[in-house]
Amino acid sequence: MRMGGAKVESVTNREDAIEALPRVRPTALVSDIRRGDDPQAGFTDLRYLRERGLYDGPVLFYTGQVTPSRLAQAEELGADGVTTDPGDVLEWLAGVAKRE
């Protein structure tokens, strides 16, 4: 799907992300933190991708709640942040695009 000049690929689990990464070669990832019954899935999956060298680019977590713990975990994983604001996501993506 194309949105605002960007190609958007949506995946809902780690396995699909692993399959999509080499095919899509994303400029950036936007992820939720909670998926299904796992309140840490986004962090767990990013750690997995980083540790295996599958993705080392920019990441922003777009989620329902920003907490100090979530901010600290995102920073530890080298993510650019955590937000609840869709405007922040668009601004961040525009900034990433300018760096390319």
mmCIF file with all atom_site columns, C-alpha atoms in Angstrom, residues 25-71:
data_model
loop_
_atom_site.group_PDB
_atom_site.id
_atom_site.type_symbol
_atom_site.label_atom_id
_atom_site.label_alt_id
_atom_site.label_comp_id
_atom_site.label_asym_id
_atom_site.label_entity_id
_atom_site.label_seq_id
_atom_site.pdbx_PDB_ins_code
_atom_site.Cartn_x
_atom_site.Cartn_y
_atom_site.Cartn_z
_atom_site.occupancy
_atom_site.B_iso_or_equiv
_atom_site.pdbx_formal_charge
_atom_site.auth_seq_id
_atom_site.auth_comp_id
_atom_site.auth_asym_id
_atom_site.auth_atom_id
_atom_site.pdbx_PDB_model_num
ATOM 1  C CA . ARG A 1 25 ? 14.181 -3.259  3.010  1.00 0.00 ? 25 ARG A CA 1
ATOM 2  C CA . PRO A 1 26 ? 12.342 -0.657  5.106  1.00 0.00 ? 26 PRO A CA 1
ATOM 3  C CA . THR A 1 27 ? 13.649 2.824   5.785  1.00 0.00 ? 27 THR A CA 1
ATOM 4  C CA . ALA A 1 28 ? 11.929 2.824   9.187  1.00 0.00 ? 28 ALA A CA 1
ATOM 5  C CA . LEU A 1 29 ? 9.748  0.687   11.440 1.00 0.00 ? 29 LEU A CA 1
ATOM 6  C CA . VAL A 1 30 ? 6.720  1.809   13.431 1.00 0.00 ? 30 VAL A CA 1
ATOM 7  C CA . SER A 1 31 ? 5.620  -0.757  15.977 1.00 0.00 ? 31 SER A CA 1
ATOM 8  C CA . ASP A 1 32 ? 3.138  -1.180  18.773 1.00 0.00 ? 32 ASP A CA 1
ATOM 9  C CA . ILE A 1 33 ? 4.502  -2.540  22.032 1.00 0.00 ? 33 ILE A CA 1
ATOM 10 C CA . ARG A 1 34 ? 1.639  -4.902  22.920 1.00 0.00 ? 34 ARG A CA 1
ATOM 11 C CA . ARG A 1 35 ? 0.499  -7.598  20.516 1.00 0.00 ? 35 ARG A CA 1
ATOM 12 C CA . GLY A 1 36 ? -2.139 -10.116 21.492 1.00 0.00 ? 36 GLY A CA 1
ATOM 13 C CA . ASP A 1 37 ? -1.515 -11.348 25.014 1.00 0.00 ? 37 ASP A CA 1
ATOM 14 C CA . ASP A 1 38 ? 2.124  -10.199 25.048 1.00 0.00 ? 38 ASP A CA 1
ATOM 15 C CA . PRO A 1 39 ? 2.512  -6.750  26.632 1.00 0.00 ? 39 PRO A CA 1
ATOM 16 C CA . GLN A 1 40 ? 6.199  -6.605  25.578 1.00 0.00 ? 40 GLN A CA 1
ATOM 17 C CA . ALA A 1 41 ? 6.014  -8.082  22.050 1.00 0.00 ? 41 ALA A CA 1
ATOM 18 C CA . GLY A 1 42 ? 7.289  -4.986  20.259 1.00 0.00 ? 42 GLY A CA 1
ATOM 19 C CA . PHE A 1 43 ? 10.331 -4.739  22.512 1.00 0.00 ? 43 PHE A CA 1
ATOM 20 C CA . THR A 1 44 ? 10.976 -8.483  22.393 1.00 0.00 ? 44 THR A CA 1
ATOM 21 C CA . ASP A 1 45 ? 10.747 -8.561  18.614 1.00 0.00 ? 45 ASP A CA 1
ATOM 22 C CA . LEU A 1 46 ? 12.986 -5.525  18.133 1.00 0.00 ? 46 LEU A CA 1
ATOM 23 C CA . ARG A 1 47 ? 15.587 -7.047  20.453 1.00 0.00 ? 47 ARG A CA 1
ATOM 24 C CA . TYR A 1 48 ? 15.425 -10.260 18.380 1.00 0.00 ? 48 TYR A CA 1
ATOM 25 C CA . LEU A 1 49 ? 15.875 -8.356  15.101 1.00 0.00 ? 49 LEU A CA 1
ATOM 26 C CA . ARG A 1 50 ? 18.727 -6.244  16.465 1.00 0.00 ? 50 ARG A CA 1
ATOM 27 C CA . GLU A 1 51 ? 20.617 -9.151  18.061 1.00 0.00 ? 51 GLU A CA 1
ATOM 28 C CA . ARG A 1 52 ? 20.511 -11.149 14.836 1.00 0.00 ? 52 ARG A CA 1
ATOM 29 C CA . GLY A 1 53 ? 21.459 -8.225  12.608 1.00 0.00 ? 53 GLY A CA 1
ATOM 30 C CA . LEU A 1 54 ? 18.154 -8.381  10.739 1.00 0.00 ? 54 LEU A CA 1
ATOM 31 C CA . TYR A 1 55 ? 17.320 -4.691  11.196 1.00 0.00 ? 55 TYR A CA 1
ATOM 32 C CA . ASP A 1 56 ? 19.403 -1.836  12.569 1.00 0.00 ? 56 ASP A CA 1
ATOM 33 C CA . GLY A 1 57 ? 17.478 1.173   11.266 1.00 0.00 ? 57 GLY A CA 1
ATOM 34 C CA . PRO A 1 58 ? 15.197 3.706   12.931 1.00 0.00 ? 58 PRO A CA 1
ATOM 35 C CA . VAL A 1 59 ? 12.248 2.530   15.028 1.00 0.00 ? 59 VAL A CA 1
ATOM 36 C CA . LEU A 1 60 ? 9.408  4.373   16.722 1.00 0.00 ? 60 LEU A CA 1
ATOM 37 C CA . PHE A 1 61 ? 6.884  2.740   19.035 1.00 0.00 ? 61 PHE A CA 1
ATOM 38 C CA . TYR A 1 62 ? 3.329  4.018   18.532 1.00 0.00 ? 62 TYR A CA 1
ATOM 39 C CA . THR A 1 63 ? 1.256  2.771   21.429 1.00 0.00 ? 63 THR A CA 1
ATOM 40 C CA . GLY A 1 64 ? -1.629 3.512   23.752 1.00 0.00 ? 64 GLY A CA 1
ATOM 41 C CA . GLN A 1 65 ? 0.453  4.578   26.745 1.00 0.00 ? 65 GLN A CA 1
ATOM 42 C CA . VAL A 1 66 ? 3.864  6.160   27.263 1.00 0.00 ? 66 VAL A CA 1
ATOM 43 C CA . THR A 1 67 ? 5.543  5.316   30.568 1.00 0.00 ? 67 THR A CA 1
ATOM 44 C CA . PRO A 1 68 ? 9.044  5.920   31.935 1.00 0.00 ? 68 PRO A CA 1
ATOM 45 C CA . SER A 1 69 ? 9.668  2.159   31.742 1.00 0.00 ? 69 SER A CA 1
ATOM 46 C CA . ARG A 1 70 ? 8.642  2.018   28.088 1.00 0.00 ? 70 ARG A CA 1
ATOM 47 C CA . LEU A 1 71 ? 10.806 5.021   27.269 1.00 0.00 ? 71 LEU A CA 1
#
